[in-house]
Structures are given as C-alpha cells and as structure tokens.
Coordinates of N, CA, C and O in Angstrom, one line a residue:
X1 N -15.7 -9.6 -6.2 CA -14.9 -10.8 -6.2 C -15.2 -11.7 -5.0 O -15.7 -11.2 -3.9
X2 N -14.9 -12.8 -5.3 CA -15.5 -14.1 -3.6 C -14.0 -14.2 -3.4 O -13.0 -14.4 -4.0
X3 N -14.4 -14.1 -1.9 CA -13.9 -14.2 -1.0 C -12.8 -15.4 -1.1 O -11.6 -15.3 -0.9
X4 N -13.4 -16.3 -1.3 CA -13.0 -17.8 -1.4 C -12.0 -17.9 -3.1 O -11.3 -18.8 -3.4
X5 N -12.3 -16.8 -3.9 CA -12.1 -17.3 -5.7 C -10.1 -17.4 -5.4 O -9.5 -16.5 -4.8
X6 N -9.6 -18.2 -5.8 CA -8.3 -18.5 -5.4 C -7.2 -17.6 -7.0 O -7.6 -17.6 -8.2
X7 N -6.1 -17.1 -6.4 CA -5.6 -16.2 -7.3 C -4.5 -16.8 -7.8 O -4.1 -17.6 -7.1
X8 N -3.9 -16.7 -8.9 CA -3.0 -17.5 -9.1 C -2.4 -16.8 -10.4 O -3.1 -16.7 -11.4
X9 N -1.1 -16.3 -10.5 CA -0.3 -15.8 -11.5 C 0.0 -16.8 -12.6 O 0.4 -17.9 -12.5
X10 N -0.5 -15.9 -14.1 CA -0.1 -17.2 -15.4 C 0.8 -16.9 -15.9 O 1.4 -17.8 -16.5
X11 N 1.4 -15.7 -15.7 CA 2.7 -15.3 -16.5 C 4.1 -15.3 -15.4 O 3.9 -15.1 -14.2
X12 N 5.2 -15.7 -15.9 CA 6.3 -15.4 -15.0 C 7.0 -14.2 -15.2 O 7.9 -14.5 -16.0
X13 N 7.1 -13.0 -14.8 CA 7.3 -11.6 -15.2 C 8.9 -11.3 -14.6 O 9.5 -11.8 -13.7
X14 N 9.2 -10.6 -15.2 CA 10.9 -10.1 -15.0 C 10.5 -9.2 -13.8 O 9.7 -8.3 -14.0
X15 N 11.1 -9.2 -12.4 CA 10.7 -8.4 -11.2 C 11.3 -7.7 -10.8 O 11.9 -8.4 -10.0
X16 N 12.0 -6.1 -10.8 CA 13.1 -5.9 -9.9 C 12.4 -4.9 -8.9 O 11.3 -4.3 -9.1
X17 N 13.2 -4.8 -7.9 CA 12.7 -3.9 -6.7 C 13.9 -2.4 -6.8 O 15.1 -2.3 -6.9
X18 N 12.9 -1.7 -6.7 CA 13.7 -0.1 -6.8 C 13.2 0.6 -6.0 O 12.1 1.1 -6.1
X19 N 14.0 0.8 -4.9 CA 13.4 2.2 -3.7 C 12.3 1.7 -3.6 O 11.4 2.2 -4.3
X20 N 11.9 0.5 -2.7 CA 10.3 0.6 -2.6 C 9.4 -0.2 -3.7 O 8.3 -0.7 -3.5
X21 N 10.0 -0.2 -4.8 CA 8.9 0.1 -5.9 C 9.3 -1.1 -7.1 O 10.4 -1.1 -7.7
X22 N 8.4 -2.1 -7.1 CA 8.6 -3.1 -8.5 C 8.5 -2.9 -9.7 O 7.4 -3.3 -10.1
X23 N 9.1 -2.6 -10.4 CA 9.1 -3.1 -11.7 C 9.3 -3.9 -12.5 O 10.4 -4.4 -12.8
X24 N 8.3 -4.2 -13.0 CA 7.9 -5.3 -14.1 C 8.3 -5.6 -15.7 O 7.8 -5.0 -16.6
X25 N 8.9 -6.3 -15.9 CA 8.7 -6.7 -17.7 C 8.1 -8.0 -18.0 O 8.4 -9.1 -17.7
X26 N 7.1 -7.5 -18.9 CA 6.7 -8.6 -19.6 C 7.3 -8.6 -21.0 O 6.9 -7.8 -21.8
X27 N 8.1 -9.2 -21.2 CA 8.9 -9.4 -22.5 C 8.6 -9.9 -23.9 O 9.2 -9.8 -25.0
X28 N 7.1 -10.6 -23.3 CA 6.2 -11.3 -24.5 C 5.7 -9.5 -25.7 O 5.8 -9.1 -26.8
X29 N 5.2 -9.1 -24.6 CA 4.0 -8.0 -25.0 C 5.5 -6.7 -25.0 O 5.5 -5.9 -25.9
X30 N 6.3 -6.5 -24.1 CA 7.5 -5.6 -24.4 C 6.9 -4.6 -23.4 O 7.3 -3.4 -23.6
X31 N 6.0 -4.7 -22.5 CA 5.7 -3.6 -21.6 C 6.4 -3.3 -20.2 O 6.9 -4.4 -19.8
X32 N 6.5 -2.3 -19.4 CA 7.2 -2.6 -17.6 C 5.6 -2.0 -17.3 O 4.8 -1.5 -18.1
X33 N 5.5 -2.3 -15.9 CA 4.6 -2.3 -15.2 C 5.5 -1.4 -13.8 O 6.7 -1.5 -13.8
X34 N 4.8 -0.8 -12.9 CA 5.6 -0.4 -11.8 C 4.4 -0.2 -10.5 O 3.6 0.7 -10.4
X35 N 4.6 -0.9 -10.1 CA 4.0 -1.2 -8.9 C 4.7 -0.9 -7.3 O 5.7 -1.4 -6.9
X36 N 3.7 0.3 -6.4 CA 3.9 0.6 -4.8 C 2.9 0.8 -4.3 O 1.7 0.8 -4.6
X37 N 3.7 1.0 -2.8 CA 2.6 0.9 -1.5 C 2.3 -0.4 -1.9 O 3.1 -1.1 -2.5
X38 N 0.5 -0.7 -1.4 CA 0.2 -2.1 -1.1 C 0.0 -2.7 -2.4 O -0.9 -3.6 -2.3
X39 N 0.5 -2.6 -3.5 CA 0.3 -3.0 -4.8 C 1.4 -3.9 -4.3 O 1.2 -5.1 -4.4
X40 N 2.5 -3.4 -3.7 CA 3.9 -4.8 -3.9 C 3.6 -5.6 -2.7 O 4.4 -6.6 -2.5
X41 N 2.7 -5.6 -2.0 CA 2.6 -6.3 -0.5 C 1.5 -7.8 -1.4 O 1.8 -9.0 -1.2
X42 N 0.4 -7.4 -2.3 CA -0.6 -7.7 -3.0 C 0.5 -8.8 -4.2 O 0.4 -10.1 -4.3
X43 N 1.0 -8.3 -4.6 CA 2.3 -9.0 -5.3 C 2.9 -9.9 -4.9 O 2.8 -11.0 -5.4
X44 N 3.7 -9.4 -3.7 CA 4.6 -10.7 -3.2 C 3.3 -11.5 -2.8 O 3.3 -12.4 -3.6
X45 N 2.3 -11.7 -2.0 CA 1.4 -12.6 -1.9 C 0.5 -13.8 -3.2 O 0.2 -15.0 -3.2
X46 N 0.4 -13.2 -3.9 CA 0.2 -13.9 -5.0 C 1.2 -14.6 -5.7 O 0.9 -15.1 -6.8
X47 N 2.1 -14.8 -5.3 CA 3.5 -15.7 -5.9 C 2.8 -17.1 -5.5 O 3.1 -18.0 -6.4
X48 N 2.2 -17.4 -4.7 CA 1.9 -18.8 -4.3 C 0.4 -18.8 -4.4 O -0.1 -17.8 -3.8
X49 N -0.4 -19.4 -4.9 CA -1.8 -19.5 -4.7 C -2.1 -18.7 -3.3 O -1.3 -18.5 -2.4
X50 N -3.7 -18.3 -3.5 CA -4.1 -17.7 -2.3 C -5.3 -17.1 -2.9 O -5.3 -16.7 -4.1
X51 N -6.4 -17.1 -2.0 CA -7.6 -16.4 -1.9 C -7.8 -15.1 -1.3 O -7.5 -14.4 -0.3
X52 N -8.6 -14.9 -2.7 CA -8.7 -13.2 -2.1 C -8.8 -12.7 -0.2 O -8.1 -12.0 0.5
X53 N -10.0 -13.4 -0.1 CA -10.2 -13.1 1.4 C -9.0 -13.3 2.2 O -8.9 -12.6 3.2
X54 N -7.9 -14.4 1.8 CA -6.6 -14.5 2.6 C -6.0 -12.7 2.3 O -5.7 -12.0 3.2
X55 N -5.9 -12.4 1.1 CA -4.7 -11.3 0.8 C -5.6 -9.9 1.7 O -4.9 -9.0 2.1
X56 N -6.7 -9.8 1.9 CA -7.6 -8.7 2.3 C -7.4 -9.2 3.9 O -7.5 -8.3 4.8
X57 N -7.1 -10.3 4.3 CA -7.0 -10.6 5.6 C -5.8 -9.9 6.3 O -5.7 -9.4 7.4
X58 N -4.7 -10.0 5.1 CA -3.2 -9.9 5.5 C -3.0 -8.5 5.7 O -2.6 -8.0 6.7
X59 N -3.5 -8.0 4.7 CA -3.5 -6.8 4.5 C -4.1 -6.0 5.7 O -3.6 -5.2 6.4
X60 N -5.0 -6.3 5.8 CA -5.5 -5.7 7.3 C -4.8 -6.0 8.6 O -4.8 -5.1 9.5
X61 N -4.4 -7.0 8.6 CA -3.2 -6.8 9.7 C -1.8 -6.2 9.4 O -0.7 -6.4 10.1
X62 N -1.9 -5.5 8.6 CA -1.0 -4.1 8.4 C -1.0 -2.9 8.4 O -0.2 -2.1 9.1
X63 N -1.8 -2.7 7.7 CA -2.8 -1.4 7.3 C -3.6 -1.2 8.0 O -4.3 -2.1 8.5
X64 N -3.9 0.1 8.4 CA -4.9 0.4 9.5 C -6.1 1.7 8.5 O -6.1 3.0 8.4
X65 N -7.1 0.6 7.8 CA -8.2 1.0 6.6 C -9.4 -0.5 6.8 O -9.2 -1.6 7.1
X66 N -10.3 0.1 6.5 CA -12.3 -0.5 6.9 C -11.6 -1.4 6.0 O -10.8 -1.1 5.2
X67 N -12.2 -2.9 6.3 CA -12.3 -3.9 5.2 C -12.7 -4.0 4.4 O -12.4 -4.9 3.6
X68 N -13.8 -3.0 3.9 CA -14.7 -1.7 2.8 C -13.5 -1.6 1.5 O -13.4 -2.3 0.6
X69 N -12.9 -0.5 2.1 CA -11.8 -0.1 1.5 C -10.9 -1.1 1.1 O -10.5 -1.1 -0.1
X70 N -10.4 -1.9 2.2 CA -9.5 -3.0 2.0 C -10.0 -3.4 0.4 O -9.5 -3.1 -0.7
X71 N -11.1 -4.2 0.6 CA -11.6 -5.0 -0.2 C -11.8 -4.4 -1.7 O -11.9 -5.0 -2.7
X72 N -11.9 -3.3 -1.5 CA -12.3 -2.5 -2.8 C -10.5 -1.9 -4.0 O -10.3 -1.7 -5.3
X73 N -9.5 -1.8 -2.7 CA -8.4 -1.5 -3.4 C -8.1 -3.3 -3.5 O -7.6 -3.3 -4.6
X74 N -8.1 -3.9 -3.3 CA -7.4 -5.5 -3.7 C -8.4 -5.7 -5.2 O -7.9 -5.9 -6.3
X75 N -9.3 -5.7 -5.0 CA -10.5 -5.9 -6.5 C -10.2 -5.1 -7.8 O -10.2 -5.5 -8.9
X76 N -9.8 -3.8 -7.3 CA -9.4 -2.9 -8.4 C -7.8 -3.3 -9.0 O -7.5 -3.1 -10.2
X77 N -6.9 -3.9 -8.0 CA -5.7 -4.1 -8.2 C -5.7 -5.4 -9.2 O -4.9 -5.5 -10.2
X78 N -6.6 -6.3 -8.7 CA -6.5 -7.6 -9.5 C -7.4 -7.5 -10.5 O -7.2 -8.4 -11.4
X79 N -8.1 -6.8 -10.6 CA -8.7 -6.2 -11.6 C -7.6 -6.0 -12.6 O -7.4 -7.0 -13.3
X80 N -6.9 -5.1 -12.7 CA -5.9 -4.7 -13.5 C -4.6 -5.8 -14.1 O -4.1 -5.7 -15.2
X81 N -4.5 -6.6 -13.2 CA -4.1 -7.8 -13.2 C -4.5 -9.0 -14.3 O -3.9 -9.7 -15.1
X82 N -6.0 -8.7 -13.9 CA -6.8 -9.7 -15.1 C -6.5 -9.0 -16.3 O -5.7 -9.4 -17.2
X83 N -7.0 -8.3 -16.3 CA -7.4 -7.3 -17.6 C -5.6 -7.5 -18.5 O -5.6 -7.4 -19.7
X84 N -4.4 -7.7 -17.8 CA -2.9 -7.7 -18.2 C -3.2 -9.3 -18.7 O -2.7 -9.7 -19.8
X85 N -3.7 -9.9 -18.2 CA -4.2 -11.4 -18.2 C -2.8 -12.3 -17.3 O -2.5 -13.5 -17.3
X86 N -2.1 -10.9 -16.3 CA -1.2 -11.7 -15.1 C -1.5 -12.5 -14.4 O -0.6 -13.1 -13.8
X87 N -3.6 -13.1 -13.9 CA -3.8 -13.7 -13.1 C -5.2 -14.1 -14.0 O -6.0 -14.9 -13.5

C-alpha cells in the first residue's frame, strides 16, 4: 500500500463499544464485525480521511513495534476492510 494512497470509509456502519472492543453492523449485508487492540485505534482514525502513512505514523507513537510490522498489521487490516468494501 503507498504511503501517500488516502483512506476513506464508504459505508456508515452501526458502531458500539464493548469492554474495549467494537462492534459492528452492517445492516445492508446483516453481518457484525468485532474489532480490538489496534484494529479500534485504526478505526477511530479512519472516520475522517487520512493516509496510510499518517495511521502507521500514529500508531507508532503508541505502540512500541518496527515500522515493518507497523506497516504490515495496518495493510492486512485495511486489507480486510477493502475486501468488506468498508473502504
């Protein structure tokens, strides 16, 4: 993924927070989603436009993991994201 490619949510998803932990409804398709750890940190960031390299920036000023790694769990996350067609 580039650094620069800007992220941006298409769907507006039903959100609640539980212990930590988001769950999702997409109401169209009838599925929940549940999302933790830096999956919800990745989440709340993408509410507003933003570039990958910004969310891998953030993230590393929290997390203490190689930008390797960084970069590889954000790709796989929004990966999953596309593939829902949430982004």
């Amino acid at each position: 993924m580039n650094v620069s490619e800007k992220i941006k949510l298409k769907k507006n998803l039903n959100v609640t927070d539980l212990s930590g932990e988001k769950v999702m409804i997409d109401f169209e398709s009838g599925k929940y989603f549940m999302i933790k750890g830096s999956g919800n940190d990745i989440w709340d960031l993408i509410q507003e436009e933003i570039t990958f390299g910004e969310i891998v920036d953030k993230l590393l000023s929290e997390y203490d993991v190689s930008r390797e790694e960084c970069e590889a769990s954000v790709e796989e996350f929004l990966g999953k994201l596309k593939e829902l067609d949430f982004i």
